[in-house]
Short mmCIF file of C-alpha atoms in Angstrom, two decimals:
data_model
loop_
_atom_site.label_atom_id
_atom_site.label_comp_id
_atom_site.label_asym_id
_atom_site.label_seq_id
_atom_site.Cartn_x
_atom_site.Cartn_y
_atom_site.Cartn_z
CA UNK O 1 50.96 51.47 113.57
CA UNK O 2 48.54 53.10 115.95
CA UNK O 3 49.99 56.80 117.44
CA UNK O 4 50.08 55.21 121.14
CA UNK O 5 52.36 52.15 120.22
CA UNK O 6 54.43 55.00 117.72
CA UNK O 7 54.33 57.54 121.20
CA UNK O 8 55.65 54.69 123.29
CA UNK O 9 58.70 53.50 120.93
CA UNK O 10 60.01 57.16 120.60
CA UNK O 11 59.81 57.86 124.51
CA UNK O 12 61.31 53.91 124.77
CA UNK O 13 63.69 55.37 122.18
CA UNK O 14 65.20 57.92 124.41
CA UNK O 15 65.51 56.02 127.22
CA UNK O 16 67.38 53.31 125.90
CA UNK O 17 69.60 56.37 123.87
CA UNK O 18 69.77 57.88 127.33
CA UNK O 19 71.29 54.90 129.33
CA UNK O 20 73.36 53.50 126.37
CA UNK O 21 75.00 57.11 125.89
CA UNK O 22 73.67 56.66 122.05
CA UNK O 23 72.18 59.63 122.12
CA UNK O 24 71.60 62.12 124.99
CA UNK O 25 70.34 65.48 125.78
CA UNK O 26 72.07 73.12 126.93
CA UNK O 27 75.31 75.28 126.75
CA UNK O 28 74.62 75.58 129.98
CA UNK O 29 76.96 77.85 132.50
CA UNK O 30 79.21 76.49 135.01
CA UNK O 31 76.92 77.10 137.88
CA UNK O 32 74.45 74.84 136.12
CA UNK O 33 76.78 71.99 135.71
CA UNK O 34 77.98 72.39 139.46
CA UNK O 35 74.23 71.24 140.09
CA UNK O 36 75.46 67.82 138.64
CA UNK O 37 79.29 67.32 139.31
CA UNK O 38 77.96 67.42 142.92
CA UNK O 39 75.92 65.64 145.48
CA UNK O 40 73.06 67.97 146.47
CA UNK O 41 69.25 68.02 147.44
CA UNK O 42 68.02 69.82 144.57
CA UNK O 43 69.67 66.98 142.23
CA UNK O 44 68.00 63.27 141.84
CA UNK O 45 70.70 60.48 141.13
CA UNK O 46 68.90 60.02 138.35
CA UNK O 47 69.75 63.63 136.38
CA UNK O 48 73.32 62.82 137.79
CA UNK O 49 73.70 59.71 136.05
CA UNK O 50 71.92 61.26 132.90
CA UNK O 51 74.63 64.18 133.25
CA UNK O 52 77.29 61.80 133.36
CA UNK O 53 76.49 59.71 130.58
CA UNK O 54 75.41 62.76 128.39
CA UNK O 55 79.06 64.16 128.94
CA UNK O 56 80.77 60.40 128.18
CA UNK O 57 78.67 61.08 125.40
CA UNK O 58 79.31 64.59 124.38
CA UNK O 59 81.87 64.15 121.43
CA UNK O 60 79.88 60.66 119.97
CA UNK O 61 76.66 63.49 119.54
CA UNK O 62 78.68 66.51 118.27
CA UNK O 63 79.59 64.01 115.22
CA UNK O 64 76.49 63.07 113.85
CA UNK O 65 76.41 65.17 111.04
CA UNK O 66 78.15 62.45 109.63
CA UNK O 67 76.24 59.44 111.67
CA UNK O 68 75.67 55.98 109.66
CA UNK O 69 73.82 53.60 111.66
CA UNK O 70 75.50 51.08 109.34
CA UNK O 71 79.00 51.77 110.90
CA UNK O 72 79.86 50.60 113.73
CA UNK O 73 83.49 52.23 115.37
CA UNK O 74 84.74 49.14 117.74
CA UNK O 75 87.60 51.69 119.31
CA UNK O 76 84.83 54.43 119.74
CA UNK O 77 82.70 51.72 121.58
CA UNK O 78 85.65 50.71 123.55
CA UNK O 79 86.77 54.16 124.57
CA UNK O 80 82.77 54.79 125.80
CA UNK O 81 82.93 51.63 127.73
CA UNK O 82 85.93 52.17 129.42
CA UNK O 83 84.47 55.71 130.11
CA UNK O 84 81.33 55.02 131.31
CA UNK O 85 82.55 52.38 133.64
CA UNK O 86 84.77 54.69 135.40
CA UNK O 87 81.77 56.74 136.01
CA UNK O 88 79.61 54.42 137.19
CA UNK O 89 82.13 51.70 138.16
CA UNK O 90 80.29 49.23 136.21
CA UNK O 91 82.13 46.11 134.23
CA UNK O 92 84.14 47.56 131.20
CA UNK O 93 83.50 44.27 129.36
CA UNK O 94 79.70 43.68 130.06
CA UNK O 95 79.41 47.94 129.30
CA UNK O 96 81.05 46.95 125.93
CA UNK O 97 79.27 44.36 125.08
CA UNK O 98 75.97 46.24 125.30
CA UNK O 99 76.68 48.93 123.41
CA UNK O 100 78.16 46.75 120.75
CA UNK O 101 74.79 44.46 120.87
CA UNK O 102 73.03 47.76 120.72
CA UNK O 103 75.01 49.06 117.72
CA UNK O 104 74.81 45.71 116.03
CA UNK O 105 70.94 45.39 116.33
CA UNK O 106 70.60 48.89 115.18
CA UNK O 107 72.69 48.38 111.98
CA UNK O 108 70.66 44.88 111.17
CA UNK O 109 67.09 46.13 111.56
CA UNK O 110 67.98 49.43 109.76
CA UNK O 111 69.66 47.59 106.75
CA UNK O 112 66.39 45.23 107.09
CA UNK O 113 63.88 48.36 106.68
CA UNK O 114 66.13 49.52 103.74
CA UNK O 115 65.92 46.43 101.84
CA UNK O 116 62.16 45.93 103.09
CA UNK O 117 61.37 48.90 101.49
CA UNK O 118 60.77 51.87 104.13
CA UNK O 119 60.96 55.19 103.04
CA UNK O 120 61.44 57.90 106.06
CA UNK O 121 60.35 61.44 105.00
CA UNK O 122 61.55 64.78 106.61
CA UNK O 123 57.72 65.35 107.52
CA UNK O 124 57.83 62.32 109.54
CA UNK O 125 60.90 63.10 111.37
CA UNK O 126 59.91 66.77 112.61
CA UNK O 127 56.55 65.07 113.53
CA UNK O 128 57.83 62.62 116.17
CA UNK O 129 60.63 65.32 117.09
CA UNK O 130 57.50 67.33 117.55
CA UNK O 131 55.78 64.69 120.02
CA UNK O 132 59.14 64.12 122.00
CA UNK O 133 59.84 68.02 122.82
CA UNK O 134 56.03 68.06 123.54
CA UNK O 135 56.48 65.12 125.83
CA UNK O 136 59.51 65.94 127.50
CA UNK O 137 58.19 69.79 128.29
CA UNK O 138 55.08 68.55 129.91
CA UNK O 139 56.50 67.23 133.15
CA UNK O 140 58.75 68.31 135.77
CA UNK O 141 60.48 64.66 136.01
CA UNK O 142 60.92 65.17 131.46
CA UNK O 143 62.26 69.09 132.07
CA UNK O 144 64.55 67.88 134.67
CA UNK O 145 66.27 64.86 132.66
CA UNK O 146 66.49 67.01 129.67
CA UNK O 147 68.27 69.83 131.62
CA UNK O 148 70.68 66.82 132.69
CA UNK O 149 71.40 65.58 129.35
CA UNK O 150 71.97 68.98 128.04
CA UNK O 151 73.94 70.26 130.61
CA UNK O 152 76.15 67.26 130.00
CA UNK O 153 76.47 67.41 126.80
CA UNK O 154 77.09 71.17 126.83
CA UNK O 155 74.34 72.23 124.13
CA UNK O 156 71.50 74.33 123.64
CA UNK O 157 68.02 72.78 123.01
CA UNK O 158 68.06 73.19 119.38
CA UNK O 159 71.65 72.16 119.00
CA UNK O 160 70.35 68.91 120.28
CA UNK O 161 67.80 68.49 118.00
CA UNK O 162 69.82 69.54 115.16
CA UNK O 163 72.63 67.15 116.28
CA UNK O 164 70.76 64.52 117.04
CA UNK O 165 68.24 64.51 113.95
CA UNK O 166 70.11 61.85 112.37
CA UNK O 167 69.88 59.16 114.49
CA UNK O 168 66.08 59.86 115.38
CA UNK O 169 65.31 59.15 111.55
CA UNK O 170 67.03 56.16 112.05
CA UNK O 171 65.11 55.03 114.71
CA UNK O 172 61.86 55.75 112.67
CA UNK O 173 63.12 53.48 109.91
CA UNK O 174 63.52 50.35 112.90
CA UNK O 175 60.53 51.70 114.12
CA UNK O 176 58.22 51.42 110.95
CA UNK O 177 60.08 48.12 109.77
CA UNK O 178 59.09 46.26 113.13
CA UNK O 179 55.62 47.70 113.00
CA UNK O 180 55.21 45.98 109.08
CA UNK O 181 56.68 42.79 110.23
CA UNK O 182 54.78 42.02 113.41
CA UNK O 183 51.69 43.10 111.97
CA UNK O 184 53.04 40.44 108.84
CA UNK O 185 53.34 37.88 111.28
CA UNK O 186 50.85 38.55 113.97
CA UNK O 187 48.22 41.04 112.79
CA UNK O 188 46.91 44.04 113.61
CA UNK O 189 44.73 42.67 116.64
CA UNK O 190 48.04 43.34 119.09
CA UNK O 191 47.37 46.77 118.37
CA UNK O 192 44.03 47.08 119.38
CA UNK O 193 44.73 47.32 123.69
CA UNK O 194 47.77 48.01 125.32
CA UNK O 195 47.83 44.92 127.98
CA UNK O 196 50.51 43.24 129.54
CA UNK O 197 49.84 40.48 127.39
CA UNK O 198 49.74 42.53 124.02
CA UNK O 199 52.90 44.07 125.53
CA UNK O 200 54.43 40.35 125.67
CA UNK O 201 53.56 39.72 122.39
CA UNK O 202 55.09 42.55 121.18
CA UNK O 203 58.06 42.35 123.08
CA UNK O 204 58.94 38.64 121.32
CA UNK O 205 57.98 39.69 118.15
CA UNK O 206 60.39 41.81 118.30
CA UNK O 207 63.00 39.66 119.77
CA UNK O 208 61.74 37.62 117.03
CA UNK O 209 62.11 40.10 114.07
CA UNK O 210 65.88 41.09 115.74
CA UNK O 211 66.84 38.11 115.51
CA UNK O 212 66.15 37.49 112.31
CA UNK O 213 68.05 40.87 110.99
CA UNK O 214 71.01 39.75 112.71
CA UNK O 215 71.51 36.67 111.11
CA UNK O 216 70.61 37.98 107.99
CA UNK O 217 73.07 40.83 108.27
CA UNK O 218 75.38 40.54 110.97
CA UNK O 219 76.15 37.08 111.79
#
């Protein structure tokens, strides 16, 4: 896959980790998390709701020494639905039933890569972790959300990354197994401009690929 479509599914990566409470971002003092816990000028809504989920989040992260992407804990899912919608007084149900399709798609396309044959080595892992501190350091807006996440969760930087190491190589095994199959299907030619339309095509490929896992290993 070319390093701008492997850039943009890491960064997509976070994001979706970020708003699903998958994963989310320092043992930071109390007068740090008071910047969060309350409405104030210097604080966007958005690193409050990153804060929030991040701490709804905070004991899913500190177990992922032992994460399988393979498992998926329906009480754990329920107790982070029921969490998350007190925070943000979203439906409980609909909450759930995202972060179950979430978990679900993540456990198909990562069984797919296995039995595809993807190999993820630690190389590859501390390269995109590489590329994601990189990213998030370079702007304002990526220092700000990080400080959110962390501050939520409690952690340093590095206890993040350490934590969180697992379900990044995860990622990297969805990530590579989608890039094989599309370009099975479809070619390398979507990869040669990032359009709207190459975008589109991408985007059902993928829907495409998904699908397929699930059937194969869900449904």
């Amino acid at each position: 896959m070319k390093r701008k479509y492997k850039s943009l599914m890491i960064i997509s990566s976070l994001i979706l980790i970020v708003s699903l409470s998958i994963i989310v971002i320092i043992g930071m003092y109390s007068t740090a998390v008071n910047r969060y816990e309350k409405i104030n000028s210097q604080t966007s809504e958005e690193e409050r709701d990153i804060y929030s989920v991040s701490k709804i989040s905070k004991e899913v992260i500190q177990k992922t020494d032992d994460y399988d992407p393979t498992i998926i804990d329906e009480d754990a899912i329920s107790e982070k639905a029921e969490k998350m919608a007190d925070v943000s007084g979203k439906d409980k149900k609909q909450l759930k039933k995202e972060i179950m399709n979430d978990a679900e798609r993540t456990k198909a396309l990562y069984l797919a890569a296995k039995d595809y044959g993807i190999t993820v080595s630690d190389s590859e892992v501390d390269e995109i972790l590489d590329e994601l501190k990189k990213s998030l350091h370079s702007s304002e807006d990526g220092e700000e959300q990080l400080n959110a996440a962390l501050a939520g969760l409690g952690m340093s930087e590095d206890e993040y990354w350490e934590t969180s190491r697992a379900q990044y190589e995860a990622n990297i095994y969805i990530d590579k197994y989608l890039d094989a199959r599309s370009g099975e299907i479809n070619g390398e030619k979507i990869y040669e401009k990032i359009t709207p339309d190459s975008i589109e095509v991408r985007n059902n490929l993928i829907e495409q690929i998904t699908n397929e896992a699930l059937e194969k290993y869900i449904k």
